[in-house]
PDB file of C-alpha atoms in Angstrom:
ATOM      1  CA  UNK N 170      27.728  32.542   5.155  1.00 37.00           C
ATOM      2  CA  UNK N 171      24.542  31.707   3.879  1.00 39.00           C
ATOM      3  CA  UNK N 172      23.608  27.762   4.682  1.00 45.00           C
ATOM      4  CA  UNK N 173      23.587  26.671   0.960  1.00 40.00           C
ATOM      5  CA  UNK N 174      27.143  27.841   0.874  1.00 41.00           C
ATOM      6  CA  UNK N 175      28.391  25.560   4.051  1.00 41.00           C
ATOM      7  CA  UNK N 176      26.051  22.881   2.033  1.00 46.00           C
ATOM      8  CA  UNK N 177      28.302  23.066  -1.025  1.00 41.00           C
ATOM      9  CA  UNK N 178      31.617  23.604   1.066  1.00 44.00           C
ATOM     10  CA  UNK N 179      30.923  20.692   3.088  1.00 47.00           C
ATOM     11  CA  UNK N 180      30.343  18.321   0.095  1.00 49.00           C
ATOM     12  CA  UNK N 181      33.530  19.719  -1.019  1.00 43.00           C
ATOM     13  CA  UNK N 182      35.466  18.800   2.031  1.00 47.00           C
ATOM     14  CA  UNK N 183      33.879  15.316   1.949  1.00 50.00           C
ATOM     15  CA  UNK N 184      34.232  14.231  -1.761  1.00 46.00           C
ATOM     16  CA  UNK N 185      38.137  15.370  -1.276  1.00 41.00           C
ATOM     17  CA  UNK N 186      38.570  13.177   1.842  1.00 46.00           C
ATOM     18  CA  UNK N 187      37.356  10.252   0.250  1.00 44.00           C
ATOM     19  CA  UNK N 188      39.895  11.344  -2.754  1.00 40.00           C
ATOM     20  CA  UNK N 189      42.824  11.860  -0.490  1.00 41.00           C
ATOM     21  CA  UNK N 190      42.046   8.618   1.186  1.00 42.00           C
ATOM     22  CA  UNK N 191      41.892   6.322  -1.470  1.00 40.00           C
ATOM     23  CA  UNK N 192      45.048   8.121  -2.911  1.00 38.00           C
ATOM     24  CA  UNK N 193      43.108   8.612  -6.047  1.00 36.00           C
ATOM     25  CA  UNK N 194      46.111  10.856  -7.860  1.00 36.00           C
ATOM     26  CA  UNK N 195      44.278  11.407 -11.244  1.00 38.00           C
ATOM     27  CA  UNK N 196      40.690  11.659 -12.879  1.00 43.00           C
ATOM     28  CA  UNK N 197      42.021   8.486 -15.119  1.00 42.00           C
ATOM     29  CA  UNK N 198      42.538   6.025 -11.338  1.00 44.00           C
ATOM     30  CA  UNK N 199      39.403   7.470 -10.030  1.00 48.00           C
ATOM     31  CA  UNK N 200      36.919   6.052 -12.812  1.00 47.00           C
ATOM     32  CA  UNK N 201      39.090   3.103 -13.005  1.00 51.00           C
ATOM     33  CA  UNK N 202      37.464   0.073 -11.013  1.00 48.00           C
ATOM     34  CA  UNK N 203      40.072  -1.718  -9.356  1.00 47.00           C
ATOM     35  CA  UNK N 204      41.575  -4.813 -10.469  1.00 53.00           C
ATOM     36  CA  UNK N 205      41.258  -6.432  -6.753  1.00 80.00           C
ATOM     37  CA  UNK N 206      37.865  -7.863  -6.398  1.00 95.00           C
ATOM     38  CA  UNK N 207      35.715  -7.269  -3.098  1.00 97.00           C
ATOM     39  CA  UNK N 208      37.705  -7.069   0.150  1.00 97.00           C
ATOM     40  CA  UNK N 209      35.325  -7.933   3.040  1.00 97.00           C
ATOM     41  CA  UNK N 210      34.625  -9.933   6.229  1.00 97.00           C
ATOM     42  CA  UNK N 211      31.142 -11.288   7.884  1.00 97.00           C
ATOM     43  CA  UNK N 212      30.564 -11.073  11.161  1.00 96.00           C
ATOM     44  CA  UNK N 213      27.294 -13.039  11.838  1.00 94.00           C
ATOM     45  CA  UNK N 214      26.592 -15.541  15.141  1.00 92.00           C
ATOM     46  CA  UNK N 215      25.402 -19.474  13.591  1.00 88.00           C
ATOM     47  CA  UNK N 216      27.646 -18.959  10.296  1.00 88.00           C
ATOM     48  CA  UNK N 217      28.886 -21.445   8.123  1.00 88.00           C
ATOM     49  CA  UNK N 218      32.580 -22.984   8.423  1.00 88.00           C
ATOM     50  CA  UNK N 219      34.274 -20.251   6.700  1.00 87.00           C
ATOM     51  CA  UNK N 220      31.862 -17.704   6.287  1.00 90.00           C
ATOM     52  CA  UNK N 221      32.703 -15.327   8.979  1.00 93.00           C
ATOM     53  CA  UNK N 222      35.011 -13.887  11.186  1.00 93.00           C
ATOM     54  CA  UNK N 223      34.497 -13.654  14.629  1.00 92.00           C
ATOM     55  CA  UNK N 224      32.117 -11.096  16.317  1.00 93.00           C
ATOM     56  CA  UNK N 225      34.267  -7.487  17.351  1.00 90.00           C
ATOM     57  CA  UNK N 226      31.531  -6.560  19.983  1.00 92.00           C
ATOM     58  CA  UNK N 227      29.164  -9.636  20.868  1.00 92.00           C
ATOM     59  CA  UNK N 228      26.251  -7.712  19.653  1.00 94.00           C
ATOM     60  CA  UNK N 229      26.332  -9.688  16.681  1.00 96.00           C
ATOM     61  CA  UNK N 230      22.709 -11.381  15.474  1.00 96.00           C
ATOM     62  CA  UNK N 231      22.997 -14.976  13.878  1.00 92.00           C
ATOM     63  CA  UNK N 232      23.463 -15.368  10.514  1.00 86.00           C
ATOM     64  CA  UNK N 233      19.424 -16.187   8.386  1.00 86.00           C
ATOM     65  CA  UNK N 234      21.134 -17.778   5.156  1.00 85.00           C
ATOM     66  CA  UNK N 235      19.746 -20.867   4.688  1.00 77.00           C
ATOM     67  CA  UNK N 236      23.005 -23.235   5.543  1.00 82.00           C
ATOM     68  CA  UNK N 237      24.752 -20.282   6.948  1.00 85.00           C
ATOM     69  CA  UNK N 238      26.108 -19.068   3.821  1.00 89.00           C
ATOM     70  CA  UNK N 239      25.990 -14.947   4.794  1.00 92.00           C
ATOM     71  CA  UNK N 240      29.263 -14.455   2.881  1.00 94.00           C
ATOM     72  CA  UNK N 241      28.438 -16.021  -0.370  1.00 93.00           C
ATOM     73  CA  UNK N 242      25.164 -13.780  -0.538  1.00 95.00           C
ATOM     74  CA  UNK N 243      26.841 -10.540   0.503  1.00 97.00           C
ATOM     75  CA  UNK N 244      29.765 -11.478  -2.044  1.00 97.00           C
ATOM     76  CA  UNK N 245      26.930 -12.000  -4.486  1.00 97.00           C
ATOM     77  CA  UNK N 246      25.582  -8.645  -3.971  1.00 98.00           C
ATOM     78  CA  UNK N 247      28.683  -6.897  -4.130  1.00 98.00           C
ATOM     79  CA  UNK N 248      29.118  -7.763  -7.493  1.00 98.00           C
ATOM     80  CA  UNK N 249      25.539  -6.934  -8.644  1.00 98.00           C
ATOM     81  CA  UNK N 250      26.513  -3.390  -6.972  1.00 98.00           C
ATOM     82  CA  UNK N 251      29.419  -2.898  -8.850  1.00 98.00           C
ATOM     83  CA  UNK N 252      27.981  -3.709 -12.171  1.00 98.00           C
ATOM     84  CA  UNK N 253      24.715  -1.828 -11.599  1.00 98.00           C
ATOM     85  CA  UNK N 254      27.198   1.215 -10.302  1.00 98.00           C
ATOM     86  CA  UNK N 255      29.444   1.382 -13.037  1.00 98.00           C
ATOM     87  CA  UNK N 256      26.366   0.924 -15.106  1.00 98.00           C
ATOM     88  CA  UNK N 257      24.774   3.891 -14.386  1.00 98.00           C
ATOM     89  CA  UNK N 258      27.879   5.713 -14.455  1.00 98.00           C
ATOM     90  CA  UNK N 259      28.182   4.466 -18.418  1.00 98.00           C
ATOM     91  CA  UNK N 260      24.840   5.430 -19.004  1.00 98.00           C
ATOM     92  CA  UNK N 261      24.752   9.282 -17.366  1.00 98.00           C
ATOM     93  CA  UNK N 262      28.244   9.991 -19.147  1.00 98.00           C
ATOM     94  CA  UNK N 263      26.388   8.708 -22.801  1.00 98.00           C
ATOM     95  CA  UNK N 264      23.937  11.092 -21.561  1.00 98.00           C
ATOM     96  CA  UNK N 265      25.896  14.194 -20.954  1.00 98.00           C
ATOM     97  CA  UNK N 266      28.197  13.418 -23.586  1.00 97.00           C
ATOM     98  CA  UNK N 267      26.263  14.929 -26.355  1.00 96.00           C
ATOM     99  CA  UNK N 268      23.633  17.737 -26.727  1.00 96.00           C
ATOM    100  CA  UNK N 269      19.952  16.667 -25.567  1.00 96.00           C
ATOM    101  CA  UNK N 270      18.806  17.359 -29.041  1.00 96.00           C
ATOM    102  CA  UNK N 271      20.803  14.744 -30.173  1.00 97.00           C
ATOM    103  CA  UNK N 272      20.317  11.704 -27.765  1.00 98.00           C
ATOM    104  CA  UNK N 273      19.420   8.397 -28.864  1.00 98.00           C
ATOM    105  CA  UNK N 274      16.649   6.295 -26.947  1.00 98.00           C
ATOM    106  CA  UNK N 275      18.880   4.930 -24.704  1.00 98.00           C
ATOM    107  CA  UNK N 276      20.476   8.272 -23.274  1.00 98.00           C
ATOM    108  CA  UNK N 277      16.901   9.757 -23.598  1.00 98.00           C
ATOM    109  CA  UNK N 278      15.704   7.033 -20.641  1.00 98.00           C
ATOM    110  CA  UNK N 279      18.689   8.010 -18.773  1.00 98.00           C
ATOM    111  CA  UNK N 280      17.734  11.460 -19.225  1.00 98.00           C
ATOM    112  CA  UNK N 281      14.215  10.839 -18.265  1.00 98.00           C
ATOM    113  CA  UNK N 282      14.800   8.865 -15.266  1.00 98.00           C
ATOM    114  CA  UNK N 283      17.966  11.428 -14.150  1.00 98.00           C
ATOM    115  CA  UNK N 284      15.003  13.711 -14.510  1.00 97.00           C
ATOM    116  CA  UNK N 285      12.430  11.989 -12.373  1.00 97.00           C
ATOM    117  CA  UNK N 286      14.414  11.013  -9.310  1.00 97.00           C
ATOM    118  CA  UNK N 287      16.825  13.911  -8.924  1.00 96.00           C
ATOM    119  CA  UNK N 288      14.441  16.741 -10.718  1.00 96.00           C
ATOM    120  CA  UNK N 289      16.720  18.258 -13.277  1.00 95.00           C
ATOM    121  CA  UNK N 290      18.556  17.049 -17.080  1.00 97.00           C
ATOM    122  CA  UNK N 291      21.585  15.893 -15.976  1.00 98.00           C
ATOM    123  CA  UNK N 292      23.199  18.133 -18.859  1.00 97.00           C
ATOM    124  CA  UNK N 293      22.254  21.234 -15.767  1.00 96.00           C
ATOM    125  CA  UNK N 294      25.425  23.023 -14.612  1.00 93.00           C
ATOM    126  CA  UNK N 295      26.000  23.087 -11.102  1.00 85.00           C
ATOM    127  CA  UNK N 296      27.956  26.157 -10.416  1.00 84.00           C
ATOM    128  CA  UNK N 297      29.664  25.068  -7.355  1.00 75.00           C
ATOM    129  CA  UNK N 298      30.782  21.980  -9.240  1.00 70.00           C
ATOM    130  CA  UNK N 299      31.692  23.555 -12.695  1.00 77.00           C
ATOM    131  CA  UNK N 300      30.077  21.206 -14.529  1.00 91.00           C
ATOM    132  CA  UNK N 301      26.725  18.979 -15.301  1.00 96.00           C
ATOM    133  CA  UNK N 302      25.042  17.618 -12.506  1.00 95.00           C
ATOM    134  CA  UNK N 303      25.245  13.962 -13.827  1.00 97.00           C
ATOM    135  CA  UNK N 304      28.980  13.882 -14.112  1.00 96.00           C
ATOM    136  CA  UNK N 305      28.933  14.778 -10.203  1.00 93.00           C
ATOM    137  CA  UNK N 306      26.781  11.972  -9.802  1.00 96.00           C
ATOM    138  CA  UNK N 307      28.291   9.554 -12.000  1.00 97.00           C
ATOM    139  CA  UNK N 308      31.701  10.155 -10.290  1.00 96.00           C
ATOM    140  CA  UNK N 309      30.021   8.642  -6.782  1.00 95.00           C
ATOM    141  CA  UNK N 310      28.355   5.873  -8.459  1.00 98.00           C
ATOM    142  CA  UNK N 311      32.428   5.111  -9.834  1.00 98.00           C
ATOM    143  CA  UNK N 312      34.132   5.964  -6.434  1.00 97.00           C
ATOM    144  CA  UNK N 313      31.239   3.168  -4.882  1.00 98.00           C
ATOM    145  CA  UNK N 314      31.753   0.681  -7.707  1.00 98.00           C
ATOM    146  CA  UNK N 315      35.987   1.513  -6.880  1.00 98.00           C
ATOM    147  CA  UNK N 316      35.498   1.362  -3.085  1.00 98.00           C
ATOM    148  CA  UNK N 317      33.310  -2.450  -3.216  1.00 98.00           C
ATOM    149  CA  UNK N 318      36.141  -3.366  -5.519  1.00 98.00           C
ATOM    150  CA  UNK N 319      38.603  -3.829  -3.795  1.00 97.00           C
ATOM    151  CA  UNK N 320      39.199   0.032  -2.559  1.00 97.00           C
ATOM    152  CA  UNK N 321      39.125  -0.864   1.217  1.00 97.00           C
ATOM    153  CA  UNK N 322      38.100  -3.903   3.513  1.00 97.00           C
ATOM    154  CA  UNK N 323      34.382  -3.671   4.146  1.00 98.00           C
ATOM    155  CA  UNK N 324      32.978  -5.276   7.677  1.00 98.00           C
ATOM    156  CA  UNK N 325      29.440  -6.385   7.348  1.00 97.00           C
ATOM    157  CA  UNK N 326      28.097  -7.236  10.598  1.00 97.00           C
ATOM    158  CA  UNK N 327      24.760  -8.429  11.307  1.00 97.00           C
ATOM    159  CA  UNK N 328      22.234  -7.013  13.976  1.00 97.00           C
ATOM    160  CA  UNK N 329      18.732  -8.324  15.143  1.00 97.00           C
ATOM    161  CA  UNK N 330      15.463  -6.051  15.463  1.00 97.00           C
ATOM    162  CA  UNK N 331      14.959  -4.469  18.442  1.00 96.00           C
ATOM    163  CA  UNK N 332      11.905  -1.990  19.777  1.00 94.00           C
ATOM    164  CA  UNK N 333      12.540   0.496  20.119  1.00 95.00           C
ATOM    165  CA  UNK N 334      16.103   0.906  18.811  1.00 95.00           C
ATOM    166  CA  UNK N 335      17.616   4.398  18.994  1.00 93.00           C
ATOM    167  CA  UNK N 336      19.359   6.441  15.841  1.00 89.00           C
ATOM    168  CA  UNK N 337      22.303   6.419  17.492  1.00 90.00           C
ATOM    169  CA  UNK N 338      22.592   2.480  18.680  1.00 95.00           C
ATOM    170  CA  UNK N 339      24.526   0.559  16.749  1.00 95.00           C
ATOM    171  CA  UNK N 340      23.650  -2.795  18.115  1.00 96.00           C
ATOM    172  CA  UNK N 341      20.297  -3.278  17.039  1.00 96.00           C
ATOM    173  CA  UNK N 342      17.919  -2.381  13.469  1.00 96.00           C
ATOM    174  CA  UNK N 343      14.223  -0.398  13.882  1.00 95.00           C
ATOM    175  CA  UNK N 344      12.077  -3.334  12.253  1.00 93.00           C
ATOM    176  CA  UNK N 345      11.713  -1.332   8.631  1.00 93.00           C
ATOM    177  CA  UNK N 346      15.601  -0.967   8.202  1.00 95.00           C
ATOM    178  CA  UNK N 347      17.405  -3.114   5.689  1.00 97.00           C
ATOM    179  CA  UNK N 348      20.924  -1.652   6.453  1.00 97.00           C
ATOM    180  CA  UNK N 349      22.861   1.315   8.028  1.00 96.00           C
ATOM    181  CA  UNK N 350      26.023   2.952   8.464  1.00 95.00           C
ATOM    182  CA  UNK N 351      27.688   4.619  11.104  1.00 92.00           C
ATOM    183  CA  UNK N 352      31.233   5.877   9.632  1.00 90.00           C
ATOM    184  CA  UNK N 353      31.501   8.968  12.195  1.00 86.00           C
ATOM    185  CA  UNK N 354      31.714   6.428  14.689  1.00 89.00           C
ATOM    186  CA  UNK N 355      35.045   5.787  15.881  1.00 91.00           C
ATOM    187  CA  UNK N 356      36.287   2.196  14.097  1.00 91.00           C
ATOM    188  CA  UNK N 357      33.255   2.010  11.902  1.00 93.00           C
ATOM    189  CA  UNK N 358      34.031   4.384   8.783  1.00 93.00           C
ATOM    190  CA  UNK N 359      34.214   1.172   6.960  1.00 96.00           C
ATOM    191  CA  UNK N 360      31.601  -0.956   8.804  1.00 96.00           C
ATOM    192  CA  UNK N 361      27.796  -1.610   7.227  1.00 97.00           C
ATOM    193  CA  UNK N 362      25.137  -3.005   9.941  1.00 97.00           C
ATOM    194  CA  UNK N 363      23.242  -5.640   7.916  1.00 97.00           C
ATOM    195  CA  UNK N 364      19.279  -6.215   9.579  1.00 97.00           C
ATOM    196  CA  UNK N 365      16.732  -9.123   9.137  1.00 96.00           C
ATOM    197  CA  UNK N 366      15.223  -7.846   6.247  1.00 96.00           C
ATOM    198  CA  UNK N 367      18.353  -7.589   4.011  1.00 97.00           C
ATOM    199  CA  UNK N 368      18.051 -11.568   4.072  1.00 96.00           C
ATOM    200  CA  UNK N 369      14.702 -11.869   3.449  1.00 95.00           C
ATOM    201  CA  UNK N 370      13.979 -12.987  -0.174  1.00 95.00           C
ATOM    202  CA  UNK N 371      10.116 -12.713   0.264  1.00 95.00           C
ATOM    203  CA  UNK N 372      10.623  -8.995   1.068  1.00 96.00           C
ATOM    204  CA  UNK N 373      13.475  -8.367  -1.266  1.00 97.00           C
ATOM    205  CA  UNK N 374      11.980  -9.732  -4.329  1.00 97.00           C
ATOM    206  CA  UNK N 375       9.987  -7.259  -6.282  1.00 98.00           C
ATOM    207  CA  UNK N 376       8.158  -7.442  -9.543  1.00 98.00           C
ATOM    208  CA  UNK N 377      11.290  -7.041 -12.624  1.00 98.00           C
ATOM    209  CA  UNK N 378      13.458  -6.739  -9.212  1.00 98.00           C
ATOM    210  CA  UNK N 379      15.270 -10.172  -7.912  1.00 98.00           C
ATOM    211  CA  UNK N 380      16.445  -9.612  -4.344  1.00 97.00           C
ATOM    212  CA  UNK N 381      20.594  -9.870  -5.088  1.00 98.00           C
ATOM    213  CA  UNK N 382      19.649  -6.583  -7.365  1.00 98.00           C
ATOM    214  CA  UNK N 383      17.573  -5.328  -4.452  1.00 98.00           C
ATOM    215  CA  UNK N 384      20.152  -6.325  -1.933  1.00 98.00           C
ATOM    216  CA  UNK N 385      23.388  -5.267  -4.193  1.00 98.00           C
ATOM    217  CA  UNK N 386      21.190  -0.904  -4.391  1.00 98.00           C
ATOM    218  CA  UNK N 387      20.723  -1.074  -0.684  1.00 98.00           C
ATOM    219  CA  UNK N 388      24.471  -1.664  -0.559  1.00 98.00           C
ATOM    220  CA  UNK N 389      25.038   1.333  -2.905  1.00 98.00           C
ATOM    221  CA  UNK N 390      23.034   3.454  -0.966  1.00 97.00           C
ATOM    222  CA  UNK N 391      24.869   2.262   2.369  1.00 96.00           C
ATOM    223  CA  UNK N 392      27.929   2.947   0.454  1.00 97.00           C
ATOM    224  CA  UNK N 393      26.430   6.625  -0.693  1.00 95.00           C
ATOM    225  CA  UNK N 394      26.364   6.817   3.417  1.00 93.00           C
ATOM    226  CA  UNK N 395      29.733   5.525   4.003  1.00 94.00           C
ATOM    227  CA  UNK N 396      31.806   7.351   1.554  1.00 93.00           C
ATOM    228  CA  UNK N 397      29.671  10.865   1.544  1.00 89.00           C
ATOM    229  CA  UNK N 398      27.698  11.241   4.185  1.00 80.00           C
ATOM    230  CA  UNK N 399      28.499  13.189   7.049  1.00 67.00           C
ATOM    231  CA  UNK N 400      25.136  14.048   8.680  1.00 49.00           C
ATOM    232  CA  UNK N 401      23.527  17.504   9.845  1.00 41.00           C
ATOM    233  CA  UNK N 402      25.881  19.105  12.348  1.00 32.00           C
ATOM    234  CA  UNK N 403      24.769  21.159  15.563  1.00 28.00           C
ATOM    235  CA  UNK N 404      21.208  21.340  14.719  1.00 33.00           C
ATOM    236  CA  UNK N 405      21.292  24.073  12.589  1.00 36.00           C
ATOM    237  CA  UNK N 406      20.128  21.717   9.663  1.00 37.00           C
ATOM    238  CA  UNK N 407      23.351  21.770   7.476  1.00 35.00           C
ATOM    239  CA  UNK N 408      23.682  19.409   4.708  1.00 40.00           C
ATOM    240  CA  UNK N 409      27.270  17.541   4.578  1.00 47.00           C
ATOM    241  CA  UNK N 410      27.214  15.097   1.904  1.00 61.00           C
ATOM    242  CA  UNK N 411      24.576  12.067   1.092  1.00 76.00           C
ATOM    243  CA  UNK N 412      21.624  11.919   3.949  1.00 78.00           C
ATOM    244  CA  UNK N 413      18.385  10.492   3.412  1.00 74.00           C
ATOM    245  CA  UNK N 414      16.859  13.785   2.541  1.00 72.00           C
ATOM    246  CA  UNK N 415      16.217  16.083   0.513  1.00 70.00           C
ATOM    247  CA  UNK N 416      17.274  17.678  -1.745  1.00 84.00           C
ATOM    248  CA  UNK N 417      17.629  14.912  -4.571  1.00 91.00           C
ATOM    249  CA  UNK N 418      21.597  14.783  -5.158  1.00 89.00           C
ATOM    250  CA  UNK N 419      22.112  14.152  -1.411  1.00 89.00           C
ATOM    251  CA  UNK N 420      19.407  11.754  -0.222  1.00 93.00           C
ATOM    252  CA  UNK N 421      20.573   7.934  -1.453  1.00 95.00           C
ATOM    253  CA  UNK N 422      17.201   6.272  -1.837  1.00 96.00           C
ATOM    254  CA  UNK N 423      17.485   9.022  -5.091  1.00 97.00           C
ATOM    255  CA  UNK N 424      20.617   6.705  -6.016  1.00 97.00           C
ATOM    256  CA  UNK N 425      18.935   3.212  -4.985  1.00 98.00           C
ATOM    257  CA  UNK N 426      16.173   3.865  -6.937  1.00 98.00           C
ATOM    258  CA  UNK N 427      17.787   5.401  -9.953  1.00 98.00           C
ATOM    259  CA  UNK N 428      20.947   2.826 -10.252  1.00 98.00           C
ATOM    260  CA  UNK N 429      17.921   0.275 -10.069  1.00 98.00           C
ATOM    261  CA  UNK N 430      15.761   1.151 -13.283  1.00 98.00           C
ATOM    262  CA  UNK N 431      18.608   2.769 -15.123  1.00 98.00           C
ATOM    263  CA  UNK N 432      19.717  -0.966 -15.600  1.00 98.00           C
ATOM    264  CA  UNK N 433      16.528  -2.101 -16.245  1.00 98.00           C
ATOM    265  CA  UNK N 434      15.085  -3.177 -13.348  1.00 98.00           C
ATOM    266  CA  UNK N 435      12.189  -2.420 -11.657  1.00 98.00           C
ATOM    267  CA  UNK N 436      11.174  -0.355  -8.806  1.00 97.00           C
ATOM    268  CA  UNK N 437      12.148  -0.643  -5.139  1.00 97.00           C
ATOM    269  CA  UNK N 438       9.370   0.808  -3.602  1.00 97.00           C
ATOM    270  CA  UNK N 439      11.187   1.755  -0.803  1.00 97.00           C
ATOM    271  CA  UNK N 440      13.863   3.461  -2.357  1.00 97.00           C
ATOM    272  CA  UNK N 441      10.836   5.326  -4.728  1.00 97.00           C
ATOM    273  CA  UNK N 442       9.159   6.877  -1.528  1.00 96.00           C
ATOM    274  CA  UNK N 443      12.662   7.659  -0.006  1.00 95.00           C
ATOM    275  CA  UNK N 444      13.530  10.117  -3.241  1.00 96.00           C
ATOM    276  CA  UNK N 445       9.878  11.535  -3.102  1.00 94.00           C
ATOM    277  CA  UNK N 446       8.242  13.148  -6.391  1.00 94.00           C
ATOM    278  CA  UNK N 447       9.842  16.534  -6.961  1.00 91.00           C
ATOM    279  CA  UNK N 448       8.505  19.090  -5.265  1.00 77.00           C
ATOM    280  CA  UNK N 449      11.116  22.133  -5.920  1.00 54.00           C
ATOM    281  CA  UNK N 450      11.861  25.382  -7.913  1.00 47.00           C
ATOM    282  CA  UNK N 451      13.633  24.816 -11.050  1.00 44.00           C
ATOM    283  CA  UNK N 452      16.860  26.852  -9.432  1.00 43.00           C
ATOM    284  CA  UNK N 453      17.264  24.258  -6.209  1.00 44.00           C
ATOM    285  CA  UNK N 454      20.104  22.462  -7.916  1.00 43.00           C
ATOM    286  CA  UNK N 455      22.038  25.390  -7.198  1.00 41.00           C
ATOM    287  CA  UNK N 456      21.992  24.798  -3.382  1.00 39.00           C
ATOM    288  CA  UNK N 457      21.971  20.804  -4.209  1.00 42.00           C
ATOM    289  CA  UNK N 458      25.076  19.091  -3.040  1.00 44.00           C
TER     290      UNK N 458
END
């Protein structure tokens, strides 16, 4: 089987494990946000009374908040994350939902920026999908707004910098990460590794880009990680659901820094040079995932 096959298979096999798990029975549940709120805990060293449960593995860093308060600046960001999510869900759907000929300004910018970070109209048909390419898209932004809100218990647990600090070591951050996830990892599928720079305001804040808005599209990308991505397997570069590669519809700085400026705000310029301008044939999206 030809490896754009196994790359469409495997996205298959992920998206319906994260279906099957969340016992989404219908289209109509998926889209649905729950009615919940966010489910999560804080593990941070130095927190505030209240803020965070205690440490599963020692390896946890101490908590930068000014006064300690991790929790009420995660809980912050979830919200931004599902509102931005479920935003840019809205706003790919308007999109699709009529003929480009006939879009208004609004679903013309969607359009546009669809265009510019994942290098096709979102109206394309991916085959293996049976369908546009943004509805494909705008069903993972849903599933991340559904899966922050209240869909499962979330452990964020912080970690310092270390160099150097291996791929696989989940103990420590490489000094330019903001956040990771590790959900092959045996009691981690729904764990996200918070690093220094995830607190830091002076590096979060970007021009038209407060840091909760920065901080709540590094949580959707984490989330892109936790709910679709499965990594390359044996070396044989094989593409199982989101990365932080090419091409566009799996690699989630794409949906960092599209979730960010489809709502209006502006750029994360890390997220920008994670997607990468687009650099492929016109036919790629066929072998997309």
């Amino acid at each position: 089987m030809r490896d754009f096959e196994l790359e469409l298979e495997g996205e298959l096999e992920d998206l319906m494990s994260v279906l099957a798990e969340s016992e989404l029975e219908s289209e109509a549940e998926m889209f649905a946000p729950a009615a919940t709120g966010p489910i999560f805990d804080v593990a941070c060293a130095g927190c505030a009374a209240g803020q965070c449960t205690a440490c599963p593995d020692g390896q946890c860093a101490a908590c930068p908040a000014h006064g300690g308060g991790c929790r009420a600046i995660i809980g912050e960001a979830i919200v931004e994350a599902i509102k931005l999510a479920l935003g840019a869900a809205d706003k790919i759907e308007a999109a699709i939902r009529v003929p480009q000929r006939s879009r208004g300004p609004e679903a013309k910018e969607t359009a546009r920026l669809f265009q510019a970070f994942f290098c096709h109209d979102p109206s394309t048909v991916i085959p293996w999908a049976g369908g546009p390419s943004g509805a494909s898209v705008a069903q993972r932004f849903r599933a991340v707004a559904r899966e922050l809100n209240g869909g499962r218990r979330i452990l964020f647990i912080c970690r310092a910098d270390r160099d150097p600090c291996p791929d696989d070591d989940e103990t420590c951050c490489s000094a330019d990460v903001f956040a990771f996830t590790m959900p092959l990892v045996a009691g981690r599928g729904s764990a996200l590794f918070l690093c220094p720079r995830f607190w830091d305001d002076a590096i979060q804040n970007k021009p038209g880009l407060p840091a909760v808005d920065n901080r709540a599209g590094t949580i959707i990308h984490e989330m892109m990680h936790m709910l679709f991505g499965h990594g390359p397997e044996s070396g044989h570069g094989k593409i199982h659901g989101i990365l932080d590669r090419d091409p566009k519809r799996a690699n989630a700085h794409c949906y960092k820094a599209f979730v960010l400026r489809a709502n209006g705000f502006g750029r994360s310029p890390v997220a920008n040079a994670g997607c990468g301008p687009c650099q492929v044939a016109a036919h790629e999206f066929e072998y997309e995932v």
